[in-house]
Tab-separated table of C-alpha atoms in Angstrom:
chain	number	residue	atom	x	y	z
L	108	UNK	CA	22.648	32.520	-13.706
L	109	UNK	CA	18.643	31.065	-13.418
L	110	UNK	CA	18.245	29.713	-9.265
L	111	UNK	CA	17.454	26.452	-8.961
L	112	UNK	CA	13.830	24.716	-8.736
L	113	UNK	CA	12.467	24.974	-4.578
L	114	UNK	CA	11.759	21.286	-3.756
L	115	UNK	CA	10.710	19.109	-0.527
L	116	UNK	CA	12.416	17.809	1.767
L	117	UNK	CA	10.184	15.548	4.066
L	118	UNK	CA	11.804	15.282	7.546
L	119	UNK	CA	11.080	12.007	9.175
L	120	UNK	CA	11.729	11.066	12.216
L	121	UNK	CA	11.895	8.153	15.259
L	122	UNK	CA	9.742	9.922	18.607
L	123	UNK	CA	10.680	7.893	21.061
L	124	UNK	CA	7.248	5.145	21.909
L	125	UNK	CA	9.059	2.776	19.011
L	126	UNK	CA	10.178	2.435	15.239
L	127	UNK	CA	7.204	1.048	13.818
L	128	UNK	CA	4.558	4.443	13.967
L	129	UNK	CA	5.908	6.496	15.630
L	130	UNK	CA	7.693	7.944	13.450
L	131	UNK	CA	7.113	11.252	12.283
L	132	UNK	CA	7.755	13.726	9.807
L	133	UNK	CA	7.356	17.152	8.433
L	134	UNK	CA	7.925	19.230	4.621
L	135	UNK	CA	10.647	21.844	4.341
L	136	UNK	CA	10.968	23.927	1.576
L	137	UNK	CA	14.154	24.117	-0.692
L	138	UNK	CA	16.403	26.286	-1.899
L	139	UNK	CA	19.879	27.510	-2.677
L	140	UNK	CA	20.848	23.272	-4.033
L	141	UNK	CA	18.873	21.594	-7.136
L	142	UNK	CA	16.700	18.286	-6.182
L	143	UNK	CA	19.240	16.501	-8.336
L	144	UNK	CA	22.766	17.808	-6.555
L	145	UNK	CA	21.298	17.656	-3.287
L	146	UNK	CA	23.825	16.233	-0.178
L	147	UNK	CA	22.402	15.455	2.463
L	148	UNK	CA	25.860	17.930	3.941
L	149	UNK	CA	22.931	19.905	2.354
L	150	UNK	CA	20.336	18.862	4.434
L	151	UNK	CA	20.622	21.604	7.426
L	152	UNK	CA	20.060	20.533	11.066
L	153	UNK	CA	16.165	21.743	12.318
L	154	UNK	CA	13.740	21.432	14.944
L	155	UNK	CA	10.141	20.643	16.525
L	156	UNK	CA	8.422	20.959	19.078
L	157	UNK	CA	9.190	17.842	21.915
L	158	UNK	CA	6.545	18.599	24.062
L	159	UNK	CA	3.503	17.782	21.149
L	160	UNK	CA	5.321	14.755	21.584
L	161	UNK	CA	6.010	13.599	24.856
L	162	UNK	CA	10.967	13.524	23.930
L	163	UNK	CA	10.460	16.095	25.753
L	164	UNK	CA	12.761	17.568	28.934
L	165	UNK	CA	12.857	19.840	31.856
L	166	UNK	CA	11.093	23.621	30.288
L	167	UNK	CA	13.230	23.588	27.278
L	168	UNK	CA	11.408	21.068	25.007
L	169	UNK	CA	12.747	21.927	21.565
L	170	UNK	CA	14.248	18.833	19.951
L	171	UNK	CA	17.473	19.498	17.033
L	172	UNK	CA	16.693	16.783	14.077
L	173	UNK	CA	20.194	16.313	12.557
L	174	UNK	CA	20.092	14.254	9.177
L	175	UNK	CA	21.593	10.751	8.805
L	176	UNK	CA	20.354	9.783	5.385
L	177	UNK	CA	18.299	10.934	2.453
L	178	UNK	CA	16.526	8.841	-0.129
L	179	UNK	CA	14.674	9.770	-3.805
L	180	UNK	CA	10.306	10.813	-2.047
L	181	UNK	CA	8.357	8.035	-2.472
L	182	UNK	CA	5.083	9.666	-3.184
L	183	UNK	CA	6.375	13.234	-4.391
L	184	UNK	CA	7.348	13.785	-7.703
L	185	UNK	CA	9.847	17.174	-6.374
L	186	UNK	CA	11.381	16.155	-2.746
L	187	UNK	CA	13.723	13.962	-1.065
L	188	UNK	CA	12.517	11.772	2.403
L	189	UNK	CA	15.464	12.668	5.107
L	190	UNK	CA	16.253	10.694	7.741
L	191	UNK	CA	17.300	12.310	10.784
L	192	UNK	CA	18.296	11.541	14.602
L	193	UNK	CA	16.796	13.502	17.956
L	194	UNK	CA	19.362	15.162	20.085
L	195	UNK	CA	18.495	17.922	22.275
L	196	UNK	CA	19.358	21.372	22.572
L	197	UNK	CA	22.383	20.277	24.951
L	198	UNK	CA	23.739	18.003	22.522
L	199	UNK	CA	23.418	15.604	23.699
L	200	UNK	CA	21.242	12.471	22.270
L	201	UNK	CA	17.591	12.085	22.822
L	202	UNK	CA	16.840	9.143	25.004
L	203	UNK	CA	14.520	7.297	22.889
L	204	UNK	CA	18.214	7.732	20.184
L	205	UNK	CA	18.513	4.338	19.616
L	206	UNK	CA	20.478	4.362	15.834
L	207	UNK	CA	23.475	6.056	18.189
L	208	UNK	CA	23.983	3.632	19.727
L	209	UNK	CA	24.171	1.186	17.317
L	210	UNK	CA	25.882	3.115	14.755
L	211	UNK	CA	28.525	3.475	17.240
L	212	UNK	CA	28.936	-0.318	18.101
L	213	UNK	CA	29.003	-0.428	13.757
L	214	UNK	CA	31.294	1.420	13.256
L	215	UNK	CA	33.867	0.339	15.906
L	216	UNK	CA	33.685	-3.388	14.255
L	217	UNK	CA	33.552	-1.645	11.148
L	218	UNK	CA	36.222	-4.648	9.574
L	219	UNK	CA	34.152	-7.456	10.458
L	220	UNK	CA	31.880	-5.596	8.153
L	221	UNK	CA	28.677	-7.452	10.145
L	222	UNK	CA	25.670	-8.212	7.026
L	223	UNK	CA	22.361	-8.938	8.024
L	224	UNK	CA	18.574	-9.527	6.453
L	225	UNK	CA	15.745	-8.858	8.282
L	226	UNK	CA	12.308	-10.896	7.414
L	227	UNK	CA	9.519	-8.538	8.191
L	228	UNK	CA	6.089	-10.055	8.466
L	229	UNK	CA	2.755	-7.758	9.569
L	230	UNK	CA	-0.682	-7.867	9.796
L	231	UNK	CA	-2.856	-5.375	8.261
L	232	UNK	CA	-5.923	-4.569	9.919
L	233	UNK	CA	-9.059	-2.322	9.114
L	234	UNK	CA	-11.557	-1.397	12.064
L	235	UNK	CA	-9.162	-3.832	15.040
L	236	UNK	CA	-9.462	-6.901	12.828
L	237	UNK	CA	-7.560	-8.272	10.377
L	238	UNK	CA	-8.394	-6.752	6.771
L	239	UNK	CA	-10.826	-9.087	4.610
L	240	UNK	CA	-11.716	-11.287	7.500
L	241	UNK	CA	-15.567	-12.371	8.087
L	242	UNK	CA	-17.523	-9.620	10.149
L	243	UNK	CA	-18.585	-11.927	12.744
L	244	UNK	CA	-16.495	-15.546	13.581
L	245	UNK	CA	-13.081	-16.387	11.436
L	246	UNK	CA	-12.069	-18.074	8.054
L	247	UNK	CA	-11.124	-21.434	6.893
L	248	UNK	CA	-7.908	-22.731	8.702
L	249	UNK	CA	-4.664	-22.472	7.760
L	250	UNK	CA	-2.425	-23.212	6.001
L	251	UNK	CA	-4.635	-22.528	2.132
L	252	UNK	CA	-2.884	-18.868	3.102
L	253	UNK	CA	0.932	-19.167	2.638
L	254	UNK	CA	2.721	-17.911	-1.030
L	255	UNK	CA	-1.059	-17.896	-2.620
L	256	UNK	CA	-2.862	-17.110	-4.991
L	257	UNK	CA	-6.837	-16.897	-5.384
L	258	UNK	CA	-9.829	-15.671	-3.831
L	259	UNK	CA	-8.629	-16.189	-0.993
L	260	UNK	CA	-5.486	-13.968	-0.637
L	261	UNK	CA	-5.914	-11.377	0.676
L	262	UNK	CA	-4.416	-7.327	0.309
L	263	UNK	CA	-2.085	-8.593	-1.892
L	264	UNK	CA	-2.759	-4.756	-3.608
L	265	UNK	CA	-1.463	-2.840	-0.622
L	266	UNK	CA	1.825	-5.285	0.041
L	267	UNK	CA	2.776	-4.928	-3.952
L	268	UNK	CA	1.340	-1.441	-3.504
L	269	UNK	CA	4.297	-0.834	-0.788
L	270	UNK	CA	7.088	-3.246	-2.420
L	271	UNK	CA	6.744	-0.734	-5.036
L	272	UNK	CA	7.175	2.711	-3.166
L	273	UNK	CA	10.103	1.024	-1.278
L	274	UNK	CA	12.127	0.780	-5.003
L	275	UNK	CA	11.491	3.775	-6.273
L	276	UNK	CA	12.744	4.642	-2.862
L	277	UNK	CA	16.033	2.764	-2.174
L	278	UNK	CA	15.332	0.992	-0.592
L	279	UNK	CA	17.171	-2.550	-0.546
L	280	UNK	CA	13.903	-4.835	-0.191
L	281	UNK	CA	14.894	-8.874	-1.501
L	282	UNK	CA	11.321	-9.911	-1.457
L	283	UNK	CA	8.249	-9.830	-0.169
L	284	UNK	CA	4.971	-13.031	-0.179
L	285	UNK	CA	2.089	-13.979	1.555
L	286	UNK	CA	2.251	-15.203	5.398
L	287	UNK	CA	0.408	-18.378	7.206
L	288	UNK	CA	-2.224	-16.381	8.125
L	289	UNK	CA	-5.091	-14.282	5.685
L	290	UNK	CA	-3.874	-10.528	5.829
L	291	UNK	CA	-0.604	-11.213	7.529
L	292	UNK	CA	2.375	-11.139	4.738
L	293	UNK	CA	5.989	-10.401	4.439
L	294	UNK	CA	9.106	-7.520	3.118
L	295	UNK	CA	11.944	-8.675	3.678
L	296	UNK	CA	15.020	-5.900	3.578
L	297	UNK	CA	18.708	-6.305	3.245
L	298	UNK	CA	21.442	-7.191	2.953
L	299	UNK	CA	22.724	-4.640	4.828
L	300	UNK	CA	25.656	-3.296	6.319
L	301	UNK	CA	25.452	-2.260	9.585
L	302	UNK	CA	23.664	0.732	10.623
L	303	UNK	CA	21.734	1.248	7.141
L	304	UNK	CA	19.964	-2.151	8.046
L	305	UNK	CA	17.916	0.244	10.564
L	306	UNK	CA	17.335	2.579	8.298
L	307	UNK	CA	16.688	0.937	5.858
L	308	UNK	CA	13.955	-1.192	7.519
L	309	UNK	CA	12.813	2.507	9.195
L	310	UNK	CA	12.033	3.635	6.001
L	311	UNK	CA	10.580	0.954	4.696
L	312	UNK	CA	7.591	1.008	7.929
L	313	UNK	CA	7.602	5.008	7.212
L	314	UNK	CA	6.479	4.458	3.869
L	315	UNK	CA	3.733	1.107	4.496
L	316	UNK	CA	2.661	4.085	7.270
L	317	UNK	CA	2.047	6.903	4.282
L	318	UNK	CA	-0.251	3.986	2.436
L	319	UNK	CA	-2.185	2.357	5.255
L	320	UNK	CA	-3.180	6.118	6.035
L	321	UNK	CA	-3.994	6.679	2.705
L	322	UNK	CA	-7.131	3.681	2.610
L	323	UNK	CA	-7.315	4.065	6.338
L	324	UNK	CA	-6.065	0.637	6.931
L	325	UNK	CA	-3.832	-0.110	10.036
L	326	UNK	CA	-0.241	-2.223	9.718
L	327	UNK	CA	0.365	-4.307	12.858
L	328	UNK	CA	3.339	-5.120	14.240
L	329	UNK	CA	1.728	-7.171	17.407
L	330	UNK	CA	3.981	-10.029	17.835
L	331	UNK	CA	0.210	-11.997	18.155
L	332	UNK	CA	-2.377	-10.258	17.203
L	333	UNK	CA	-4.744	-13.195	16.518
L	334	UNK	CA	-4.859	-15.191	19.457
L	335	UNK	CA	-5.466	-18.941	19.362
L	336	UNK	CA	-3.937	-20.989	16.663
L	337	UNK	CA	-2.979	-18.316	14.365
L	338	UNK	CA	0.640	-17.455	13.064
L	339	UNK	CA	2.544	-14.737	15.485
L	340	UNK	CA	4.084	-12.383	13.648
L	341	UNK	CA	7.878	-11.997	14.029
L	342	UNK	CA	11.374	-9.992	11.907
L	343	UNK	CA	14.078	-12.802	11.778
L	344	UNK	CA	17.237	-11.798	11.242
L	345	UNK	CA	19.900	-13.102	9.342
L	346	UNK	CA	23.157	-12.403	9.706
L	347	UNK	CA	27.031	-13.070	8.721
L	348	UNK	CA	30.281	-11.806	9.325
L	349	UNK	CA	33.120	-10.591	7.154
L	350	UNK	CA	34.538	-14.051	8.529
L	351	UNK	CA	31.622	-16.288	8.505
L	352	UNK	CA	31.206	-15.498	4.082
L	353	UNK	CA	34.807	-16.394	3.824
L	354	UNK	CA	35.855	-20.927	3.246
L	355	UNK	CA	36.044	-22.547	6.088
L	356	UNK	CA	32.759	-18.984	7.722
L	357	UNK	CA	31.264	-22.806	9.375
L	358	UNK	CA	33.426	-22.967	11.518
L	359	UNK	CA	32.906	-19.410	12.750
L	360	UNK	CA	28.855	-19.759	12.524
L	361	UNK	CA	29.099	-22.522	15.578
L	362	UNK	CA	31.610	-20.121	17.359
L	363	UNK	CA	28.711	-17.361	17.060
L	364	UNK	CA	25.829	-20.186	17.430
L	365	UNK	CA	27.967	-21.373	20.831
L	366	UNK	CA	28.066	-16.919	22.161
L	367	UNK	CA	24.491	-17.036	22.369
L	368	UNK	CA	24.245	-19.465	24.171
L	369	UNK	CA	25.908	-18.005	26.798
L	370	UNK	CA	24.129	-15.061	26.082
L	371	UNK	CA	20.206	-15.934	25.392
L	372	UNK	CA	17.599	-14.267	28.603
L	373	UNK	CA	19.154	-10.665	27.879
L	374	UNK	CA	19.223	-11.484	24.361
L	375	UNK	CA	15.513	-11.671	24.131
L	376	UNK	CA	15.126	-8.492	25.617
L	377	UNK	CA	16.323	-6.431	22.966
L	378	UNK	CA	13.382	-8.958	20.253
L	379	UNK	CA	10.507	-7.122	21.174
L	380	UNK	CA	7.480	-6.664	23.530
L	381	UNK	CA	5.784	-9.075	23.973
L	382	UNK	CA	6.771	-12.146	22.684
L	383	UNK	CA	6.268	-15.105	25.186
L	384	UNK	CA	2.901	-14.224	23.190
L	385	UNK	CA	4.393	-15.716	20.654
L	386	UNK	CA	7.640	-17.672	20.791
L	387	UNK	CA	5.764	-20.433	22.698
L	388	UNK	CA	6.902	-23.961	21.471
L	389	UNK	CA	4.907	-23.921	18.459
L	390	UNK	CA	3.767	-22.356	14.938
L	391	UNK	CA	7.146	-23.220	13.843
L	392	UNK	CA	8.695	-21.509	16.619
L	393	UNK	CA	10.806	-22.570	19.538
L	394	UNK	CA	10.463	-21.064	23.479
L	395	UNK	CA	11.854	-18.453	24.489
L	396	UNK	CA	13.187	-20.429	27.719
L	397	UNK	CA	16.149	-22.072	26.296
L	398	UNK	CA	18.285	-22.021	22.633
L	399	UNK	CA	19.032	-24.034	20.441
L	400	UNK	CA	20.527	-24.335	17.357
L	401	UNK	CA	20.623	-26.900	14.228
L	402	UNK	CA	20.425	-26.841	10.644
L	403	UNK	CA	17.180	-26.996	8.005
L	404	UNK	CA	14.819	-26.191	11.831
L	405	UNK	CA	12.748	-24.562	11.876
L	406	UNK	CA	11.158	-25.172	15.608
L	407	UNK	CA	14.733	-23.307	17.021
L	408	UNK	CA	16.113	-20.319	18.981
L	409	UNK	CA	18.322	-19.788	14.908
L	410	UNK	CA	18.615	-21.941	12.173
L	411	UNK	CA	21.555	-22.442	9.522
L	412	UNK	CA	20.812	-23.522	6.520
L	413	UNK	CA	21.292	-26.815	4.064
L	414	UNK	CA	23.348	-24.839	2.260
L	415	UNK	CA	24.890	-23.394	4.081
L	416	UNK	CA	26.102	-26.448	6.253
L	417	UNK	CA	27.128	-27.694	1.884
L	418	UNK	CA	28.634	-24.248	1.425
L	419	UNK	CA	30.370	-24.846	4.748
L	420	UNK	CA	30.295	-20.845	4.631
L	421	UNK	CA	27.425	-17.787	4.399
L	422	UNK	CA	24.938	-16.634	7.101
L	423	UNK	CA	22.178	-18.067	10.010
L	424	UNK	CA	19.075	-16.920	11.065
L	425	UNK	CA	18.262	-15.912	14.608
L	426	UNK	CA	14.568	-16.801	14.152
L	427	UNK	CA	13.363	-15.428	17.842
L	428	UNK	CA	12.356	-11.670	17.492
L	429	UNK	CA	8.875	-9.870	17.430
L	430	UNK	CA	7.700	-7.710	14.543
L	431	UNK	CA	8.041	-4.836	16.667
L	432	UNK	CA	12.037	-4.828	17.519
L	433	UNK	CA	13.391	-2.393	17.420
L	434	UNK	CA	15.868	-2.576	14.114
L	435	UNK	CA	18.618	-0.831	15.044
L	436	UNK	CA	19.558	-2.063	18.790
L	437	UNK	CA	18.274	-5.463	18.008
L	438	UNK	CA	20.578	-5.715	15.035
L	439	UNK	CA	23.338	-4.442	17.582
L	440	UNK	CA	22.639	-6.759	20.060
L	441	UNK	CA	22.588	-9.273	18.006
L	442	UNK	CA	25.692	-8.838	15.608
L	443	UNK	CA	27.517	-7.752	19.275
L	444	UNK	CA	26.827	-11.414	21.551
L	445	UNK	CA	26.965	-12.988	18.203
L	446	UNK	CA	30.896	-11.648	17.818
L	447	UNK	CA	31.804	-11.675	21.454
L	448	UNK	CA	31.460	-7.560	21.045
L	449	UNK	CA	29.633	-5.809	24.257
L	450	UNK	CA	26.387	-4.789	22.856
L	451	UNK	CA	23.678	-2.266	23.770
L	452	UNK	CA	23.414	-2.747	27.449
L	453	UNK	CA	19.792	-3.901	28.964
L	454	UNK	CA	19.095	-0.930	31.175
L	455	UNK	CA	19.137	1.057	27.758
L	456	UNK	CA	15.429	-0.558	28.509
L	457	UNK	CA	12.260	-0.204	29.684
L	458	UNK	CA	11.598	-4.106	32.216
L	459	UNK	CA	8.418	-5.477	30.461
L	460	UNK	CA	7.110	-8.148	32.990
L	461	UNK	CA	7.441	-10.935	30.667
L	462	UNK	CA	11.489	-11.051	31.694
L	463	UNK	CA	10.655	-12.773	35.164
L	464	UNK	CA	8.773	-15.443	33.575
L	465	UNK	CA	11.026	-15.858	31.115
L	466	UNK	CA	14.676	-15.790	33.802
L	467	UNK	CA	11.973	-18.625	36.317
L	468	UNK	CA	10.914	-20.629	33.298
L	469	UNK	CA	14.953	-20.718	32.319
L	470	UNK	CA	15.600	-21.990	35.814
L	471	UNK	CA	13.825	-24.932	36.017
């Protein structure tokens, strides 16, 4: 009986600075199990030098990576992509391992079947400016770019290459569209249950890093990369519990919104850095320093769709999250605050100067 042919496993992990550009990976030759029959339990625990990614602590620089999800590789034929969590050698979760925090919260309330869909906006950049923008000055004002077709559209080939790669990987990507500003696009990940939402979003971002690398481009996730009268980038979160999706679910949705009105000043701290630059009350946004919700509204913190109100059940959309959110703790916090559960603590976050500005505005 012949041995299985060797194949490649690309181990990837979140390295600590963020969950969108600081995604690292390395390759491992797998033997003893075939590519076709390999399961997550077949993937060995591995390690890397944490001093080279600024993840180590003390003199022991090794970081342990434990496989948590596995996908068909989008770019290499005889390979799989293996998403990992990071741990210190002593067994404690590495400080940036927010996936473990989120997974534990979702596991404690698994019976509620928290379902998410995230709308990831981004800009395509080249040489420090939006792709295909004029060398000097600006393109025509916003209005002709959203969901457009024609010579004014920038970056369609890249957005569709990413879309196809996500489908090859088996990700739950539900759509793509051109956004309000030129070279601004959006892809949607979901619906996913619990921590799967974070896994699929991190994988989609990793795929985009690979594609951008090939073309010498940058995928920009800053909330307000272009100052002035240009839309910022968000990552709207759509959420429902099992009860919200059943008959009478509208009552559950309204109660969730009322709970969010009591926790919003801490919730928004989980919704990405520099988000106050985007959430000004203009360009289809609300203000971070207040909480509002409504039916069919796009200037409120939370929107309940007209179709949902008519059906009396379904989901609702939090429009506050920025494009640079950590999808693990952002979804866990949104879920916990909506349902009245204990969520991730603000102590997990590095304090930001804009927090004080936010709290001062809220008191006015």
